[in-house]
GROMACS .gro file of C-alpha atoms in nm:
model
  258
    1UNK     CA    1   3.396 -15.108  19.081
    2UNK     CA    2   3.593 -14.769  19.172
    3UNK     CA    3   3.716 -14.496  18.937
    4UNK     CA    4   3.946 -14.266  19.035
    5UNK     CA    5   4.026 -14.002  18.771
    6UNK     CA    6   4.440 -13.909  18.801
    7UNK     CA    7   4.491 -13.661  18.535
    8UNK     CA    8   4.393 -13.649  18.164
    9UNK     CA    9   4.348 -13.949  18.042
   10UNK     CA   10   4.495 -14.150  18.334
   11UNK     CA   11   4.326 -14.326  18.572
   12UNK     CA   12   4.271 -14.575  18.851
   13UNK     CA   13   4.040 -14.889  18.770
   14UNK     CA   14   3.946 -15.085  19.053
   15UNK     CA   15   3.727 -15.384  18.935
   16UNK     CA   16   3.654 -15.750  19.040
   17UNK     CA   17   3.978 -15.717  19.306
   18UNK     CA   18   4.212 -15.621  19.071
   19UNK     CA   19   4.376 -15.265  19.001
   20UNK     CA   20   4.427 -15.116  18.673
   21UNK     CA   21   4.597 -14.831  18.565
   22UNK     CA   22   4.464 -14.657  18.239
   23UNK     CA   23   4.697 -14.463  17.953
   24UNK     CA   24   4.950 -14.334  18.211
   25UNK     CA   25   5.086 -13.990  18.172
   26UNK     CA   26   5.311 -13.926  18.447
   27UNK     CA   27   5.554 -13.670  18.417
   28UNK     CA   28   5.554 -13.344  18.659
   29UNK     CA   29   5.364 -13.053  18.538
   30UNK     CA   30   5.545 -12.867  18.204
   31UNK     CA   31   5.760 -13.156  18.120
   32UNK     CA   32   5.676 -13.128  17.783
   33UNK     CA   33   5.649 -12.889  17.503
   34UNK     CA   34   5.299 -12.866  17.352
   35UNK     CA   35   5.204 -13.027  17.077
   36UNK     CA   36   5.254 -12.830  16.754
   37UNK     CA   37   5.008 -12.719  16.521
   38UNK     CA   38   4.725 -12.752  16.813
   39UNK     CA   39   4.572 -12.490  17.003
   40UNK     CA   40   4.783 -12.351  17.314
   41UNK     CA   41   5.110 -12.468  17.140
   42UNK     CA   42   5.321 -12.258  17.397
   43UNK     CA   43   5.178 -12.400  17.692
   44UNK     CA   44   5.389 -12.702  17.800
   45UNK     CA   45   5.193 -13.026  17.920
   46UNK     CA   46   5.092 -13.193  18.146
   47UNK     CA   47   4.956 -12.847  18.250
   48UNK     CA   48   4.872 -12.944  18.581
   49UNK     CA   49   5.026 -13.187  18.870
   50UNK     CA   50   4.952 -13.484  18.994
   51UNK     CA   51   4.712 -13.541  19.288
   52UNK     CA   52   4.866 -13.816  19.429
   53UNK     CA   53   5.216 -13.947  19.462
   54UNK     CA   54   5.334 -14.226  19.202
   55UNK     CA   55   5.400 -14.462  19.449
   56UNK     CA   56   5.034 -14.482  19.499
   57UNK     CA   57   4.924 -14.523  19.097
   58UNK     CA   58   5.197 -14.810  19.047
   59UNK     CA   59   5.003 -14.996  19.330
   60UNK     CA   60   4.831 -15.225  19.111
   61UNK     CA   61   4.796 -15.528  18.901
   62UNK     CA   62   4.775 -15.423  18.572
   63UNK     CA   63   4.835 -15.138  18.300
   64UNK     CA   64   4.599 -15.054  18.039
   65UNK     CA   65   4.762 -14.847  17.713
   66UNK     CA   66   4.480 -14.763  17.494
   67UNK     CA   67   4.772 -14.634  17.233
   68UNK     CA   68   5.118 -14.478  17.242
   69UNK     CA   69   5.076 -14.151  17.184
   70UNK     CA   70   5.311 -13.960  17.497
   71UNK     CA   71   4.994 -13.787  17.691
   72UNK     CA   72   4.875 -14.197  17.761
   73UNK     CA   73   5.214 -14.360  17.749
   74UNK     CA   74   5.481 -14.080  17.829
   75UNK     CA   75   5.889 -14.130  17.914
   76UNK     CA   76   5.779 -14.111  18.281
   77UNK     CA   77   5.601 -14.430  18.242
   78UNK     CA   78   5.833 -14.590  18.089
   79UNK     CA   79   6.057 -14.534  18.331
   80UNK     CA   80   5.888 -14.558  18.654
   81UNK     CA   81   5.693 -14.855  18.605
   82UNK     CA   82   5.824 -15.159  18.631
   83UNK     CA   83   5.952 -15.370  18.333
   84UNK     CA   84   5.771 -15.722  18.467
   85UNK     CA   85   5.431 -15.537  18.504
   86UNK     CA   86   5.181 -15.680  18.319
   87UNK     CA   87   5.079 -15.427  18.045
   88UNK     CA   88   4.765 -15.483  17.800
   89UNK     CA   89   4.841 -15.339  17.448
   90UNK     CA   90   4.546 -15.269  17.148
   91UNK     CA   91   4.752 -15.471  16.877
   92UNK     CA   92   5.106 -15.632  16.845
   93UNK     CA   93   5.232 -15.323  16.681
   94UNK     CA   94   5.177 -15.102  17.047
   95UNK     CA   95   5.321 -15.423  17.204
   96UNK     CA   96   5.633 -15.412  17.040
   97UNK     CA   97   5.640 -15.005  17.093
   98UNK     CA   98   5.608 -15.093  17.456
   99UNK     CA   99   5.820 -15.371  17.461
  100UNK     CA  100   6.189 -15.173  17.300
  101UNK     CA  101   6.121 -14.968  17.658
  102UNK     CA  102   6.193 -15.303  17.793
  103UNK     CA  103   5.905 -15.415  17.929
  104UNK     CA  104   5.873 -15.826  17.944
  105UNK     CA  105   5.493 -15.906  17.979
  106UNK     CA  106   5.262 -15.761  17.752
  107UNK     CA  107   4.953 -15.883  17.613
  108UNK     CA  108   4.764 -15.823  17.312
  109UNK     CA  109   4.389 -15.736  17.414
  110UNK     CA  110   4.111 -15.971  17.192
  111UNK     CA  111   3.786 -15.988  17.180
  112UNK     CA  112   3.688 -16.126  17.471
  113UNK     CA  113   4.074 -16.159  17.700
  114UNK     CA  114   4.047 -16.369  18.060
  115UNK     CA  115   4.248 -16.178  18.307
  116UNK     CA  116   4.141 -16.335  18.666
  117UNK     CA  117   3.792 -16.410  18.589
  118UNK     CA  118   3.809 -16.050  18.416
  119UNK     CA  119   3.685 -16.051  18.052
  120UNK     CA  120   3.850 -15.718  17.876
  121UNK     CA  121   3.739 -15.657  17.512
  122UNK     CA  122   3.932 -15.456  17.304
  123UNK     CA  123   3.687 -15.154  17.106
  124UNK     CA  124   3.752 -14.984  16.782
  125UNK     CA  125   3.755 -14.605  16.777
  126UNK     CA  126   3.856 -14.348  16.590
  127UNK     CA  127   4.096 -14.076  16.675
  128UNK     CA  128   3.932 -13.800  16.488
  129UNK     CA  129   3.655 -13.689  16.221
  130UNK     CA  130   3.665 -13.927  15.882
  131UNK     CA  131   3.822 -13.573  15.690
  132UNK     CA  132   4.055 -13.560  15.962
  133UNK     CA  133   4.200 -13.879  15.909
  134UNK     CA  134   4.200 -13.884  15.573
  135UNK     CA  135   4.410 -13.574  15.640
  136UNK     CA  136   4.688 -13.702  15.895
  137UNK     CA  137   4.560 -14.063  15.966
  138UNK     CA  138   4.910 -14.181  15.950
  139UNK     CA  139   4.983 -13.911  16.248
  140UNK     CA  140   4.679 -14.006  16.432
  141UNK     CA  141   4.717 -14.372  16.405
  142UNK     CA  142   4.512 -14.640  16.567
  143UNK     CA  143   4.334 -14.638  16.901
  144UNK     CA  144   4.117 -14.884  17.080
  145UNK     CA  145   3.891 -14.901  17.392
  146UNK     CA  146   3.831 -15.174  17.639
  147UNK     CA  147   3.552 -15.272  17.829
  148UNK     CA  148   3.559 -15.463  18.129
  149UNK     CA  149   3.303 -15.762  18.201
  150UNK     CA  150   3.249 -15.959  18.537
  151UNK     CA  151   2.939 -16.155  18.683
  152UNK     CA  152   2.974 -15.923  19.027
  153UNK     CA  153   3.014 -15.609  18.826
  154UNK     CA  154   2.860 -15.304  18.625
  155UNK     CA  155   3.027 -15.334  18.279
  156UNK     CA  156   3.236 -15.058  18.263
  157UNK     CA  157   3.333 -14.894  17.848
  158UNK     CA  158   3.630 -14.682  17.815
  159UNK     CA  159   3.578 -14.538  17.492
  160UNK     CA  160   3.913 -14.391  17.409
  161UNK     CA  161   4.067 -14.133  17.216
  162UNK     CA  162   3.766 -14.128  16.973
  163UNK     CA  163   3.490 -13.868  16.831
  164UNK     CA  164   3.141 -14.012  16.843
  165UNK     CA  165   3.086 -14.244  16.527
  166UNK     CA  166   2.999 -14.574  16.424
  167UNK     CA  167   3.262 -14.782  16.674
  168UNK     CA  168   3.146 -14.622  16.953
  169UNK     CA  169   2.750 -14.664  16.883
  170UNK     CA  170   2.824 -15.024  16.780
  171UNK     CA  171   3.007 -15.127  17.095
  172UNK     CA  172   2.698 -14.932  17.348
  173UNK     CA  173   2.458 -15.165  17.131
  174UNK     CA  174   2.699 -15.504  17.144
  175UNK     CA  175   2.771 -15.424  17.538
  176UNK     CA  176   2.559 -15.220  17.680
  177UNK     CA  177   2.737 -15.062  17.910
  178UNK     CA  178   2.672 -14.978  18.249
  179UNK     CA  179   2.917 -14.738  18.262
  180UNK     CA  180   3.119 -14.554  18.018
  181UNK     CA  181   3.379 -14.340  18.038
  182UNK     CA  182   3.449 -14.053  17.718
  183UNK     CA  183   3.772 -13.872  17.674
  184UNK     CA  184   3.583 -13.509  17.657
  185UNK     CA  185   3.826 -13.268  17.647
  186UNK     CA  186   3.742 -13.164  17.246
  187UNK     CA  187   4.096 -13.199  17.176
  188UNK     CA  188   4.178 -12.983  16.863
  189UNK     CA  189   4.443 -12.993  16.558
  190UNK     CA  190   4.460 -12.661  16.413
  191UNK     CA  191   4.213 -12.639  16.120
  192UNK     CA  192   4.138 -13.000  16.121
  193UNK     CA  193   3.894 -13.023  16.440
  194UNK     CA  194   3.835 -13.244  16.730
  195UNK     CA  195   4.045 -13.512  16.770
  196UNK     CA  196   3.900 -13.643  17.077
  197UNK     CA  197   3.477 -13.594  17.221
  198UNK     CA  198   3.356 -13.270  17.230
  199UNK     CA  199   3.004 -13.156  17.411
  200UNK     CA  200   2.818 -13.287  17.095
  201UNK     CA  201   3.006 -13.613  17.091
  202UNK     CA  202   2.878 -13.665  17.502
  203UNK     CA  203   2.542 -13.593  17.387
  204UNK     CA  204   2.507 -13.777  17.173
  205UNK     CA  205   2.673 -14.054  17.369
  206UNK     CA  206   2.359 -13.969  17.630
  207UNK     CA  207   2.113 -14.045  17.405
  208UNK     CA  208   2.265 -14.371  17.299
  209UNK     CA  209   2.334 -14.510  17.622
  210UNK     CA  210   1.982 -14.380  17.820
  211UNK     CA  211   2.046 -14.601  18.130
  212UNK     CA  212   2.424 -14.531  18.130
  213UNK     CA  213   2.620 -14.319  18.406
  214UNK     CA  214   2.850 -14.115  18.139
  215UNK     CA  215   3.230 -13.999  18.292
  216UNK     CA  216   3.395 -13.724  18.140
  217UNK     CA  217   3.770 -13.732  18.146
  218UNK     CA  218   4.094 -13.682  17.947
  219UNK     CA  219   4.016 -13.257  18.032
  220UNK     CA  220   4.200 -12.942  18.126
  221UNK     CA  221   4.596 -13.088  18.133
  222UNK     CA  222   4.694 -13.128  17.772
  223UNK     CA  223   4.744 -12.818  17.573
  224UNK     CA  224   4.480 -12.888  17.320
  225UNK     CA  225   4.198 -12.996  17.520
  226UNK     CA  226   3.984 -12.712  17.525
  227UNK     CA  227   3.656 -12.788  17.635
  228UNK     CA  228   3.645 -12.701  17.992
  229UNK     CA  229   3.482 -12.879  18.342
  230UNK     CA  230   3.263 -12.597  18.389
  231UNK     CA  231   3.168 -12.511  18.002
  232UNK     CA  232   3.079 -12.896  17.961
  233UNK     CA  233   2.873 -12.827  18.325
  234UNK     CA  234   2.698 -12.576  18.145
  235UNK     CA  235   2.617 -12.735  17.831
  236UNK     CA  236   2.447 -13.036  18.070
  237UNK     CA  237   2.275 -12.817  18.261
  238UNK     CA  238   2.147 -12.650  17.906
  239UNK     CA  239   2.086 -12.974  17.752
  240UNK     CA  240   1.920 -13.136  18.143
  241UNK     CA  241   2.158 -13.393  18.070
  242UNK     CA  242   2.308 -13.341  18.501
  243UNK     CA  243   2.119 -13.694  18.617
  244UNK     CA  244   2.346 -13.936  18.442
  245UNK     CA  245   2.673 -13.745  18.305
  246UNK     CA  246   2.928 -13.664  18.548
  247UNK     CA  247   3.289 -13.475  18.570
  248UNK     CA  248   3.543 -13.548  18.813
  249UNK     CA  249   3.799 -13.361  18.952
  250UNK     CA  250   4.122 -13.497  18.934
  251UNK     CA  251   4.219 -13.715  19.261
  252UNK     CA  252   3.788 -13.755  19.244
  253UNK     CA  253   3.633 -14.121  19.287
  254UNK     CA  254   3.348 -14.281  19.212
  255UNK     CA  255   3.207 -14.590  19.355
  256UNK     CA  256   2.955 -14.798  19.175
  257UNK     CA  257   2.779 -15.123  19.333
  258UNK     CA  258   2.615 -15.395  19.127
   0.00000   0.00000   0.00000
């Protein structure tokens, strides 16, 4: 299995000798406004480039869309990928989001989904605090995870755009993961909170999953992600939580060998 982290949530899966490409955002830097009524509003996203070309991330077999909100499914997607490309959606609702951009082959992720000897399971989360949703849930919507299964591989748990709470502890316990990656970047609404991990939510995260190596991505190129690299460095370093959490750069890789 390889990881490459591209940029926020985005990234390159390679596992059991296929390629996947996770919740692509792939506009140039500042195509977009930022989201209102989050923090750094006036900054426009993605706030930073891409580190590699897009020829390069459409060089696969697969695309992964944990949900449809524009910074893991954006207009540059839409276009740039192509419309036969297989595409894995979270529920038939997201299919048929994906599908009016005209794409022809998408697939509803289960429980336990056969891609090529792959097994993906689809993961509950939760895409903010329980007062949050109760709040805007309509706005927030639904998200999922996935987590990939293979007799020559480390299973590998993409948690999502989720906090810590009861989906995430229940799939470490039903999976037990041998990786997992957490969307870290303590994405904020305005007086509502964290709509995505903060350094709490990795903790705790840590603790569940002791023989886990923990990735932290989805940080530092959406407006509202406001954790930092180095102030999530600091907190591990505080909390001697360095030996199993890492934080790539984006364009970084990791390689990990059954």
């Amino acid at each position: 299995m390889k990881f490459t982290q591209v940029r926020n949530a985005t990234l390159i899966i390679q596992y059991a000798g296929k390629q996947f490409l996770i919740d692509p955002m792939l506009a140039s830097q500042g195509t977009y406004p930022g989201f209102e009524g989050t923090p750094n509003s006036h900054l426009r996203n993605p706030l930073v480039e891409l580190p590699c070309s897009l020829e390069t991330l459409l060089e696969v077999d697969a695309v992964i869309v944990t949900h449809t909100h524009p910074d893991h499914w954006d207009e540059t997607a839409k276009q740039v990928i192509p419309k036969d490309m297989l595409i894995f959606a979270q529920h038939q609702a997201d299919a048929d989001v994906i599908r009016t951009s005209g794409f022809t082959n998408i697939r509803v992720m289960a429980d336990n989904t056969d891609y090529e000897g792959i097994t993906l399971s689809q993961t509950d989360g939760q895409h903010g605090s329980d007062d949050l949703m109760s709040a805007i849930g309509d706005r927030m919507g639904e998200v999922c995870g996935v987590v990939f299964r293979h007799p020559d591989e480390k299973t590998l748990y993409i948690a999502g755009d989720t906090v810590w709470n009861h989906h995430v502890q229940q799939s470490i316990e039903r999976y037990q993961p041998d990786v997992i990656i957490l969307n870290s970047g303590d994405a904020q609404i305005d007086g509502l909170g964290a709509i995505i991990m903060n350094k709490e939510d990795v903790r705790a995260v840590y603790e569940a999953a002791p023989k886990a190596t923990i990735i932290a991505s989805h940080m530092e190129a959406v407006n509202h992600a406001v954790l930092s690299r180095q102030a999530l460095r600091d907190y591990l370093i505080t909390h001697q939580m360095t030996d199993r959490v890492r934080i790539p750069e984006d364009g970084e890789s990791y390689t990990f060998h059954e």
